[in-house]
């Protein structure tokens, strides 16, 4: 037997090395299990955030096809998951914005900085929703090349409608005050309040030639 020819010290040294190797392998296995557990938790957290988030989440392939969508797509736009998977994301974008969205996707896949942008998309019922989309973040690679990106957006349709309504109301108010024969003005509060806005009628009443002179 070879071991009989080894000295006691040699056998002890080999035993120590074997124990060290066993300890290294056990530590490596523990680290591997910990890494798997951390990955599992991360995937669960990502899946929860992706599915439960009120935001509209899309995973889009480099070919422009939709790979996955969150439940919010159904809730906000009415499309069932199987009605959007595999379709080109540009199919849902209004014609006049397709070009800019395509450019934005290309920049995202290249890893270039891109800005947040409003995109008008078609809902299932034919209505148009305005979605505020953030830049796409690469989530999948193959051979060090990006293959899919995550795009996140929020539906700001109601906010845009409110802004448009406010703009139209202001225009109507301005048109009315500019043409009415009754003096209309706005002034700052307090005993020493000053005129901050006035229509032509009140300017004329006070004998001024222009609103600039009156204010």
PDB file of N, CA and C in Angstrom, residues 13-83:
ATOM      1  N   UNK A  13      -0.621  15.917   6.774  1.00  0.00           N
ATOM      2  CA  UNK A  13      -0.729  17.041   5.834  1.00  0.00           C
ATOM      3  C   UNK A  13      -1.796  16.784   4.770  1.00  0.00           C
ATOM      4  N   UNK A  14      -1.829  15.544   4.257  1.00  0.00           N
ATOM      5  CA  UNK A  14      -2.838  15.202   3.259  1.00  0.00           C
ATOM      6  C   UNK A  14      -4.239  15.270   3.851  1.00  0.00           C
ATOM      7  N   UNK A  15      -4.347  14.821   5.105  1.00  0.00           N
ATOM      8  CA  UNK A  15      -5.643  14.860   5.773  1.00  0.00           C
ATOM      9  C   UNK A  15      -6.107  16.301   5.967  1.00  0.00           C
ATOM     10  N   UNK A  16      -5.182  17.179   6.343  1.00  0.00           N
ATOM     11  CA  UNK A  16      -5.511  18.601   6.521  1.00  0.00           C
ATOM     12  C   UNK A  16      -5.961  19.210   5.200  1.00  0.00           C
ATOM     13  N   UNK A  17      -5.252  18.879   4.108  1.00  0.00           N
ATOM     14  CA  UNK A  17      -5.604  19.411   2.789  1.00  0.00           C
ATOM     15  C   UNK A  17      -6.970  18.918   2.338  1.00  0.00           C
ATOM     16  N   UNK A  18      -7.247  17.631   2.632  1.00  0.00           N
ATOM     17  CA  UNK A  18      -8.549  17.087   2.259  1.00  0.00           C
ATOM     18  C   UNK A  18      -9.666  17.779   3.026  1.00  0.00           C
ATOM     19  N   UNK A  19      -9.423  18.047   4.301  1.00  0.00           N
ATOM     20  CA  UNK A  19     -10.431  18.738   5.113  1.00  0.00           C
ATOM     21  C   UNK A  19     -10.658  20.157   4.601  1.00  0.00           C
ATOM     22  N   UNK A  20      -9.546  20.815   4.224  1.00  0.00           N
ATOM     23  CA  UNK A  20      -9.654  22.174   3.677  1.00  0.00           C
ATOM     24  C   UNK A  20     -10.443  22.173   2.372  1.00  0.00           C
ATOM     25  N   UNK A  21     -10.161  21.157   1.542  1.00  0.00           N
ATOM     26  CA  UNK A  21     -10.863  21.065   0.261  1.00  0.00           C
ATOM     27  C   UNK A  21     -12.345  20.817   0.470  1.00  0.00           C
ATOM     28  N   UNK A  22     -12.658  19.930   1.439  1.00  0.00           N
ATOM     29  CA  UNK A  22     -14.059  19.656   1.761  1.00  0.00           C
ATOM     30  C   UNK A  22     -14.746  20.922   2.241  1.00  0.00           C
ATOM     31  N   UNK A  23     -14.040  21.679   3.093  1.00  0.00           N
ATOM     32  CA  UNK A  23     -14.599  22.926   3.621  1.00  0.00           C
ATOM     33  C   UNK A  23     -14.840  23.930   2.492  1.00  0.00           C
ATOM     34  N   UNK A  24     -13.897  24.006   1.537  1.00  0.00           N
ATOM     35  CA  UNK A  24     -14.039  24.918   0.395  1.00  0.00           C
ATOM     36  C   UNK A  24     -15.240  24.537  -0.466  1.00  0.00           C
ATOM     37  N   UNK A  25     -15.366  23.225  -0.704  1.00  0.00           N
ATOM     38  CA  UNK A  25     -16.489  22.759  -1.517  1.00  0.00           C
ATOM     39  C   UNK A  25     -17.821  23.013  -0.829  1.00  0.00           C
ATOM     40  N   UNK A  26     -17.847  22.773   0.485  1.00  0.00           N
ATOM     41  CA  UNK A  26     -19.069  23.023   1.249  1.00  0.00           C
ATOM     42  C   UNK A  26     -19.424  24.500   1.236  1.00  0.00           C
ATOM     43  N   UNK A  27     -18.380  25.358   1.384  1.00  0.00           N
ATOM     44  CA  UNK A  27     -18.609  26.808   1.355  1.00  0.00           C
ATOM     45  C   UNK A  27     -19.110  27.232  -0.015  1.00  0.00           C
ATOM     46  N   UNK A  28     -18.508  26.643  -1.065  1.00  0.00           N
ATOM     47  CA  UNK A  28     -18.920  26.968  -2.421  1.00  0.00           C
ATOM     48  C   UNK A  28     -20.368  26.557  -2.658  1.00  0.00           C
ATOM     49  N   UNK A  29     -20.726  25.377  -2.149  1.00  0.00           N
ATOM     50  CA  UNK A  29     -22.100  24.901  -2.302  1.00  0.00           C
ATOM     51  C   UNK A  29     -23.072  25.802  -1.553  1.00  0.00           C
ATOM     52  N   UNK A  30     -22.656  26.257  -0.366  1.00  0.00           N
ATOM     53  CA  UNK A  30     -23.499  27.160   0.424  1.00  0.00           C
ATOM     54  C   UNK A  30     -23.695  28.484  -0.293  1.00  0.00           C
ATOM     55  N   UNK A  31     -22.597  29.025  -0.824  1.00  0.00           N
ATOM     56  CA  UNK A  31     -22.674  30.278  -1.565  1.00  0.00           C
ATOM     57  C   UNK A  31     -23.569  30.126  -2.788  1.00  0.00           C
ATOM     58  N   UNK A  32     -23.451  28.977  -3.453  1.00  0.00           N
ATOM     59  CA  UNK A  32     -24.277  28.726  -4.639  1.00  0.00           C
ATOM     60  C   UNK A  32     -25.752  28.704  -4.267  1.00  0.00           C
ATOM     61  N   UNK A  33     -26.062  28.030  -3.157  1.00  0.00           N
ATOM     62  CA  UNK A  33     -27.450  27.966  -2.700  1.00  0.00           C
ATOM     63  C   UNK A  33     -27.955  29.343  -2.300  1.00  0.00           C
ATOM     64  N   UNK A  34     -27.075  30.120  -1.639  1.00  0.00           N
ATOM     65  CA  UNK A  34     -27.462  31.478  -1.250  1.00  0.00           C
ATOM     66  C   UNK A  34     -27.717  32.337  -2.478  1.00  0.00           C
ATOM     67  N   UNK A  35     -26.860  32.179  -3.489  1.00  0.00           N
ATOM     68  CA  UNK A  35     -27.039  32.941  -4.729  1.00  0.00           C
ATOM     69  C   UNK A  35     -28.347  32.563  -5.414  1.00  0.00           C
ATOM     70  N   UNK A  36     -28.648  31.257  -5.416  1.00  0.00           N
ATOM     71  CA  UNK A  36     -29.902  30.807  -6.019  1.00  0.00           C
ATOM     72  C   UNK A  36     -31.099  31.371  -5.267  1.00  0.00           C
ATOM     73  N   UNK A  37     -30.998  31.399  -3.930  1.00  0.00           N
ATOM     74  CA  UNK A  37     -32.095  31.922  -3.124  1.00  0.00           C
ATOM     75  C   UNK A  37     -32.276  33.420  -3.356  1.00  0.00           C
ATOM     76  N   UNK A  38     -31.162  34.157  -3.434  1.00  0.00           N
ATOM     77  CA  UNK A  38     -31.230  35.595  -3.699  1.00  0.00           C
ATOM     78  C   UNK A  38     -31.826  35.851  -5.084  1.00  0.00           C
ATOM     79  N   UNK A  39     -31.438  35.022  -6.051  1.00  0.00           N
ATOM     80  CA  UNK A  39     -31.974  35.167  -7.404  1.00  0.00           C
ATOM     81  C   UNK A  39     -33.473  34.881  -7.414  1.00  0.00           C
ATOM     82  N   UNK A  40     -33.881  33.842  -6.684  1.00  0.00           N
ATOM     83  CA  UNK A  40     -35.303  33.499  -6.616  1.00  0.00           C
ATOM     84  C   UNK A  40     -36.106  34.645  -6.008  1.00  0.00           C
ATOM     85  N   UNK A  41     -35.570  35.216  -4.908  1.00  0.00           N
ATOM     86  CA  UNK A  41     -36.263  36.327  -4.258  1.00  0.00           C
ATOM     87  C   UNK A  41     -36.326  37.545  -5.175  1.00  0.00           C
ATOM     88  N   UNK A  42     -35.218  37.791  -5.887  1.00  0.00           N
ATOM     89  CA  UNK A  42     -35.193  38.924  -6.817  1.00  0.00           C
ATOM     90  C   UNK A  42     -36.212  38.739  -7.930  1.00  0.00           C
ATOM     91  N   UNK A  43     -36.288  37.499  -8.453  1.00  0.00           N
ATOM     92  CA  UNK A  43     -37.253  37.218  -9.518  1.00  0.00           C
ATOM     93  C   UNK A  43     -38.677  37.373  -9.018  1.00  0.00           C
ATOM     94  N   UNK A  44     -38.943  36.914  -7.787  1.00  0.00           N
ATOM     95  CA  UNK A  44     -40.281  37.054  -7.211  1.00  0.00           C
ATOM     96  C   UNK A  44     -40.630  38.524  -7.017  1.00  0.00           C
ATOM     97  N   UNK A  45     -39.649  39.284  -6.522  1.00  0.00           N
ATOM     98  CA  UNK A  45     -39.867  40.717  -6.309  1.00  0.00           C
ATOM     99  C   UNK A  45     -40.108  41.419  -7.633  1.00  0.00           C
ATOM    100  N   UNK A  46     -39.291  41.076  -8.639  1.00  0.00           N
ATOM    101  CA  UNK A  46     -39.447  41.686  -9.962  1.00  0.00           C
ATOM    102  C   UNK A  46     -40.806  41.339 -10.548  1.00  0.00           C
ATOM    103  N   UNK A  47     -41.196  40.048 -10.420  1.00  0.00           N
ATOM    104  CA  UNK A  47     -42.472  39.599 -10.962  1.00  0.00           C
ATOM    105  C   UNK A  47     -43.637  40.316 -10.278  1.00  0.00           C
ATOM    106  N   UNK A  48     -43.501  40.497  -8.950  1.00  0.00           N
ATOM    107  CA  UNK A  48     -44.559  41.186  -8.206  1.00  0.00           C
ATOM    108  C   UNK A  48     -44.674  42.633  -8.663  1.00  0.00           C
ATOM    109  N   UNK A  49     -43.516  43.308  -8.752  1.00  0.00           N
ATOM    110  CA  UNK A  49     -43.526  44.711  -9.170  1.00  0.00           C
ATOM    111  C   UNK A  49     -44.022  44.843 -10.605  1.00  0.00           C
ATOM    112  N   UNK A  50     -43.605  43.913 -11.457  1.00  0.00           N
ATOM    113  CA  UNK A  50     -43.972  43.965 -12.871  1.00  0.00           C
ATOM    114  C   UNK A  50     -45.467  43.749 -13.056  1.00  0.00           C
ATOM    115  N   UNK A  51     -46.008  42.756 -12.347  1.00  0.00           N
ATOM    116  CA  UNK A  51     -47.410  42.403 -12.531  1.00  0.00           C
ATOM    117  C   UNK A  51     -48.352  43.312 -11.746  1.00  0.00           C
ATOM    118  N   UNK A  52     -47.974  43.681 -10.525  1.00  0.00           N
ATOM    119  CA  UNK A  52     -48.877  44.425  -9.656  1.00  0.00           C
ATOM    120  C   UNK A  52     -48.767  45.935  -9.805  1.00  0.00           C
ATOM    121  N   UNK A  53     -47.716  46.400 -10.443  1.00  0.00           N
ATOM    122  CA  UNK A  53     -47.527  47.839 -10.588  1.00  0.00           C
ATOM    123  C   UNK A  53     -48.662  48.463 -11.397  1.00  0.00           C
ATOM    124  N   UNK A  54     -49.126  49.649 -10.977  1.00  0.00           N
ATOM    125  CA  UNK A  54     -50.154  50.344 -11.753  1.00  0.00           C
ATOM    126  C   UNK A  54     -49.611  50.892 -13.073  1.00  0.00           C
ATOM    127  N   UNK A  55     -48.299  50.893 -13.202  1.00  0.00           N
ATOM    128  CA  UNK A  55     -47.678  51.378 -14.433  1.00  0.00           C
ATOM    129  C   UNK A  55     -47.890  50.376 -15.560  1.00  0.00           C
ATOM    130  N   UNK A  56     -47.797  50.876 -16.775  1.00  0.00           N
ATOM    131  CA  UNK A  56     -47.879  50.020 -17.956  1.00  0.00           C
ATOM    132  C   UNK A  56     -46.472  49.528 -18.276  1.00  0.00           C
ATOM    133  N   UNK A  57     -46.264  48.220 -18.156  1.00  0.00           N
ATOM    134  CA  UNK A  57     -44.946  47.633 -18.378  1.00  0.00           C
ATOM    135  C   UNK A  57     -44.959  46.741 -19.606  1.00  0.00           C
ATOM    136  N   UNK A  58     -43.992  46.939 -20.469  1.00  0.00           N
ATOM    137  CA  UNK A  58     -43.858  46.128 -21.682  1.00  0.00           C
ATOM    138  C   UNK A  58     -42.430  45.627 -21.804  1.00  0.00           C
ATOM    139  N   UNK A  59     -42.270  44.386 -22.230  1.00  0.00           N
ATOM    140  CA  UNK A  59     -40.954  43.897 -22.623  1.00  0.00           C
ATOM    141  C   UNK A  59     -40.990  43.756 -24.137  1.00  0.00           C
ATOM    142  N   UNK A  60     -40.110  44.482 -24.793  1.00  0.00           N
ATOM    143  CA  UNK A  60     -40.103  44.553 -26.257  1.00  0.00           C
ATOM    144  C   UNK A  60     -38.786  43.995 -26.783  1.00  0.00           C
ATOM    145  N   UNK A  61     -38.880  43.110 -27.775  1.00  0.00           N
ATOM    146  CA  UNK A  61     -37.685  42.533 -28.380  1.00  0.00           C
ATOM    147  C   UNK A  61     -37.028  43.503 -29.343  1.00  0.00           C
ATOM    148  N   UNK A  62     -35.800  43.182 -29.715  1.00  0.00           N
ATOM    149  CA  UNK A  62     -35.057  44.060 -30.619  1.00  0.00           C
ATOM    150  C   UNK A  62     -35.735  44.157 -31.984  1.00  0.00           C
ATOM    151  N   UNK A  63     -36.607  43.173 -32.292  1.00  0.00           N
ATOM    152  CA  UNK A  63     -37.362  43.205 -33.546  1.00  0.00           C
ATOM    153  C   UNK A  63     -38.635  44.037 -33.429  1.00  0.00           C
ATOM    154  N   UNK A  64     -38.858  44.632 -32.230  1.00  0.00           N
ATOM    155  CA  UNK A  64     -40.031  45.480 -32.034  1.00  0.00           C
ATOM    156  C   UNK A  64     -41.271  44.731 -31.589  1.00  0.00           C
ATOM    157  N   UNK A  65     -41.172  43.406 -31.454  1.00  0.00           N
ATOM    158  CA  UNK A  65     -42.323  42.606 -31.039  1.00  0.00           C
ATOM    159  C   UNK A  65     -42.465  42.616 -29.516  1.00  0.00           C
ATOM    160  N   UNK A  66     -43.697  42.614 -29.055  1.00  0.00           N
ATOM    161  CA  UNK A  66     -43.980  42.604 -27.619  1.00  0.00           C
ATOM    162  C   UNK A  66     -43.795  41.194 -27.068  1.00  0.00           C
ATOM    163  N   UNK A  67     -42.928  41.046 -26.066  1.00  0.00           N
ATOM    164  CA  UNK A  67     -42.623  39.749 -25.481  1.00  0.00           C
ATOM    165  C   UNK A  67     -43.453  39.478 -24.224  1.00  0.00           C
ATOM    166  N   UNK A  68     -43.782  40.532 -23.503  1.00  0.00           N
ATOM    167  CA  UNK A  68     -44.571  40.361 -22.283  1.00  0.00           C
ATOM    168  C   UNK A  68     -45.211  41.695 -21.917  1.00  0.00           C
ATOM    169  N   UNK A  69     -46.326  41.629 -21.204  1.00  0.00           N
ATOM    170  CA  UNK A  69     -47.014  42.843 -20.758  1.00  0.00           C
ATOM    171  C   UNK A  69     -47.529  42.628 -19.340  1.00  0.00           C
ATOM    172  N   UNK A  70     -47.669  43.700 -18.596  1.00  0.00           N
ATOM    173  CA  UNK A  70     -48.219  43.617 -17.242  1.00  0.00           C
ATOM    174  C   UNK A  70     -49.742  43.684 -17.302  1.00  0.00           C
ATOM    175  N   UNK A  71     -50.375  43.346 -16.181  1.00  0.00           N
ATOM    176  CA  UNK A  71     -51.836  43.350 -16.110  1.00  0.00           C
ATOM    177  C   UNK A  71     -52.417  44.741 -16.342  1.00  0.00           C
ATOM    178  N   UNK A  72     -51.637  45.756 -16.064  1.00  0.00           N
ATOM    179  CA  UNK A  72     -52.117  47.127 -16.225  1.00  0.00           C
ATOM    180  C   UNK A  72     -52.462  47.446 -17.674  1.00  0.00           C
ATOM    181  N   UNK A  73     -51.874  46.713 -18.616  1.00  0.00           N
ATOM    182  CA  UNK A  73     -52.203  46.925 -20.029  1.00  0.00           C
ATOM    183  C   UNK A  73     -53.675  46.591 -20.273  1.00  0.00           C
ATOM    184  N   UNK A  74     -54.146  45.538 -19.612  1.00  0.00           N
ATOM    185  CA  UNK A  74     -55.562  45.179 -19.710  1.00  0.00           C
ATOM    186  C   UNK A  74     -56.422  46.198 -18.972  1.00  0.00           C
ATOM    187  N   UNK A  75     -55.973  46.578 -17.779  1.00  0.00           N
ATOM    188  CA  UNK A  75     -56.743  47.503 -16.951  1.00  0.00           C
ATOM    189  C   UNK A  75     -56.846  48.891 -17.569  1.00  0.00           C
ATOM    190  N   UNK A  76     -55.756  49.364 -18.172  1.00  0.00           N
ATOM    191  CA  UNK A  76     -55.730  50.724 -18.717  1.00  0.00           C
ATOM    192  C   UNK A  76     -56.191  50.799 -20.170  1.00  0.00           C
ATOM    193  N   UNK A  77     -55.789  49.812 -20.963  1.00  0.00           N
ATOM    194  CA  UNK A  77     -56.034  49.889 -22.410  1.00  0.00           C
ATOM    195  C   UNK A  77     -57.034  48.854 -22.913  1.00  0.00           C
ATOM    196  N   UNK A  78     -57.355  47.870 -22.083  1.00  0.00           N
ATOM    197  CA  UNK A  78     -58.379  46.909 -22.463  1.00  0.00           C
ATOM    198  C   UNK A  78     -57.898  45.671 -23.190  1.00  0.00           C
ATOM    199  N   UNK A  79     -56.602  45.609 -23.554  1.00  0.00           N
ATOM    200  CA  UNK A  79     -56.105  44.451 -24.289  1.00  0.00           C
ATOM    201  C   UNK A  79     -55.811  43.286 -23.344  1.00  0.00           C
ATOM    202  N   UNK A  80     -56.304  42.092 -23.709  1.00  0.00           N
ATOM    203  CA  UNK A  80     -55.897  40.896 -22.986  1.00  0.00           C
ATOM    204  C   UNK A  80     -54.458  40.576 -23.369  1.00  0.00           C
ATOM    205  N   UNK A  81     -53.777  39.831 -22.500  1.00  0.00           N
ATOM    206  CA  UNK A  81     -52.363  39.551 -22.726  1.00  0.00           C
ATOM    207  C   UNK A  81     -52.124  38.913 -24.087  1.00  0.00           C
ATOM    208  N   UNK A  82     -52.950  37.926 -24.451  1.00  0.00           N
ATOM    209  CA  UNK A  82     -52.729  37.225 -25.721  1.00  0.00           C
ATOM    210  C   UNK A  82     -53.094  38.071 -26.938  1.00  0.00           C
ATOM    211  N   UNK A  83     -53.686  39.227 -26.713  1.00  0.00           N
ATOM    212  CA  UNK A  83     -54.038  40.120 -27.823  1.00  0.00           C
ATOM    213  C   UNK A  83     -52.898  41.068 -28.179  1.00  0.00           C
TER     214      UNK A  83
END
